[in-house]
CSV table of C-alpha atoms in Angstrom, one decimal:
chain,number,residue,atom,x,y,z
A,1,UNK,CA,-5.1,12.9,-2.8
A,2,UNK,CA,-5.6,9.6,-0.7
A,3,UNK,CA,-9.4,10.3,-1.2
A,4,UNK,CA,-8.8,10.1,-4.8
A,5,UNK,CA,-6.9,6.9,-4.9
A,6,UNK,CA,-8.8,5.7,-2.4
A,7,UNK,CA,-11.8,5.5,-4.7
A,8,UNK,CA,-9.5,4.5,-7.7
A,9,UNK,CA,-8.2,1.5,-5.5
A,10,UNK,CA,-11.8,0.6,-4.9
A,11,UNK,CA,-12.8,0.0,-8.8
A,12,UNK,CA,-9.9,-2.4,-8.9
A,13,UNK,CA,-11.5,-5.7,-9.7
A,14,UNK,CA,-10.8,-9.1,-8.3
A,15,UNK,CA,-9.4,-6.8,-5.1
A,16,UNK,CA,-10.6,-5.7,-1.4
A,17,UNK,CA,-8.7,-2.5,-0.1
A,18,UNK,CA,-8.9,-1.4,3.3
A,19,UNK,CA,-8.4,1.9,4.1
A,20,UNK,CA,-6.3,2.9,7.3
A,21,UNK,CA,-5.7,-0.4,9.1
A,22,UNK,CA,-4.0,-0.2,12.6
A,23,UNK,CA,-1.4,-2.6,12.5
A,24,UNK,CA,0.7,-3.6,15.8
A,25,UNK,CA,0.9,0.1,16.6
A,26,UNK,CA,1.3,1.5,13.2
A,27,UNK,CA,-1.2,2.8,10.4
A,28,UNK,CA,-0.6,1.2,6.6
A,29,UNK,CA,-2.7,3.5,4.4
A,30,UNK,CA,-4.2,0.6,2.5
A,31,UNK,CA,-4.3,-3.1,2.2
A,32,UNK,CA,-5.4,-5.7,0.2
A,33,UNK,CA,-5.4,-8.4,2.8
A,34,UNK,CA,-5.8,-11.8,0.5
A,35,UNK,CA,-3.1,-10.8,-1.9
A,36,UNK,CA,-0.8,-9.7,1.0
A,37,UNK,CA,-0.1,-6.0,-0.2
A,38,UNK,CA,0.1,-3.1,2.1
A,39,UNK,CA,0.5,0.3,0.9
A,40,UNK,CA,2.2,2.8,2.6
A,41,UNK,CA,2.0,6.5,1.6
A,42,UNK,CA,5.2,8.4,2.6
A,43,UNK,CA,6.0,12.0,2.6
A,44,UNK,CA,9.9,12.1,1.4
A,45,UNK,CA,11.3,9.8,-0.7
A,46,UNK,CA,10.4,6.1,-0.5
A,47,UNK,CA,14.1,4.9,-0.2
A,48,UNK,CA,15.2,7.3,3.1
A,49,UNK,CA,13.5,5.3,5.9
A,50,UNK,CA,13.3,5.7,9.6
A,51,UNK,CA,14.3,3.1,12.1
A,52,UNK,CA,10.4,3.2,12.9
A,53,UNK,CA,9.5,2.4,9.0
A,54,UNK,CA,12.2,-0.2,9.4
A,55,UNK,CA,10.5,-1.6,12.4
A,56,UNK,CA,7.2,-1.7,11.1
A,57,UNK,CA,7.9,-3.3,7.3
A,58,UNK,CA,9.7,-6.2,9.3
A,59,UNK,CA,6.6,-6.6,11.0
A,60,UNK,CA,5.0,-6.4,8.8
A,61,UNK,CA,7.1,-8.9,5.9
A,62,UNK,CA,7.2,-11.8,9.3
A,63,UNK,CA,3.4,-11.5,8.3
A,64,UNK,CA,3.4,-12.5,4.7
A,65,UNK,CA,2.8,-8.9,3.5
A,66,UNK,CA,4.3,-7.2,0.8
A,67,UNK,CA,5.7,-3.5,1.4
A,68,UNK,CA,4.9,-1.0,-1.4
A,69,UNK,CA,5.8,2.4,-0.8
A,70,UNK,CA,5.4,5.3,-2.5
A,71,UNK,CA,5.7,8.8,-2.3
A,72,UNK,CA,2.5,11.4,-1.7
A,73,UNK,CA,3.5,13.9,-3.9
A,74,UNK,CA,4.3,11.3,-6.4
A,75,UNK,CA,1.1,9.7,-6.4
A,76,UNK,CA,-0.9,12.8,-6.0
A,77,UNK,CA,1.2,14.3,-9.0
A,78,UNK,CA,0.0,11.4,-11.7
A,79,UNK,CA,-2.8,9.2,-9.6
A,80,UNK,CA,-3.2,6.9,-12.8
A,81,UNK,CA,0.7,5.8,-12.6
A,82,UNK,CA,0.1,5.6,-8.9
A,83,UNK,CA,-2.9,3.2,-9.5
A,84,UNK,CA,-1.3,0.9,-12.6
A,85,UNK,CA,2.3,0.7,-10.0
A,86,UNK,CA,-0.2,-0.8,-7.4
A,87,UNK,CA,-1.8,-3.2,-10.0
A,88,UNK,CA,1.5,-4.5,-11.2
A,89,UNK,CA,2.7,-5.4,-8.1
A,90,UNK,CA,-1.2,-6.7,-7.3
A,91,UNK,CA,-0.6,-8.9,-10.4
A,92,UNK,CA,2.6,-10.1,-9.4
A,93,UNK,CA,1.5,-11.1,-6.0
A,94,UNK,CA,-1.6,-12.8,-7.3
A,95,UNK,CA,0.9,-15.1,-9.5
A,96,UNK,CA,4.0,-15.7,-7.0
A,97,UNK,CA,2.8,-14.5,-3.6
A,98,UNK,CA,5.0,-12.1,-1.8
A,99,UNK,CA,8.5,-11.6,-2.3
C-alpha cells in the first residue's frame, strides 16, 4: 500500500514528497517540505496516540509542520480518498500555512 500511494503522491503537481524522512529520532512516512505537511501512516486509529506520537507531532508542529495522520488500513482500503484527503489539506496549507 505505501508503494501505491507513494507513486500516487508523486503525480501530485505543484508538490515534492519525500519518502521516509528521519526526523529528530523518528520516521514520518512522507513529507512535503515547502508546504509544511508530514504524513504519518498509523496502524490503529488516528485519534488513540502514544506518548511517543505525542512527542514527536510536538516536534514536529515547533517546526512549522502540519500533522496529517491517517490510518493504513484506511488508506490502503480506498487509496484515491487517501490521496484527495492529502490534497485538501495540501490546498489548505498552500493558502493559510499550517494550522
Amino acid at each position: 500500500m505505501e508503494n501505491r500511494l507513494w507513486s500516487r503522491l508523486r503525480e501530485l503537481e505543484d508538490c515534492r514528497f519525500r519518502r521516509k524522512w528521519f526526523f529528530q529520532g523518528f520516521m514520518i512516512d512522507f513529507v512535503e517540505h515547502d508546504l509544511g505537511l508530514a504524513v504519518v501512516l498509523e496502524e490503529g486509529a488516528p485519534g488513540s496516540r502514544s506518548l511517543v506520537h505525542a512527542v514527536r507531532d510536538r516536534q514536529l508542529s515547533a517546526q512549522g509542520y502540519a500533522i496529517l495522520r491517517l490510518c493504513r488500513s484506511e488508506a490502503a482500503r480506498d487509496l484515491s480518498a487517501t490521496v484527495q484527503r492529502i490534497r485538501a489539506v495540501l490546498d489548505d496549507l498552500s493558502t493559510h500555512g499550517p494550522v
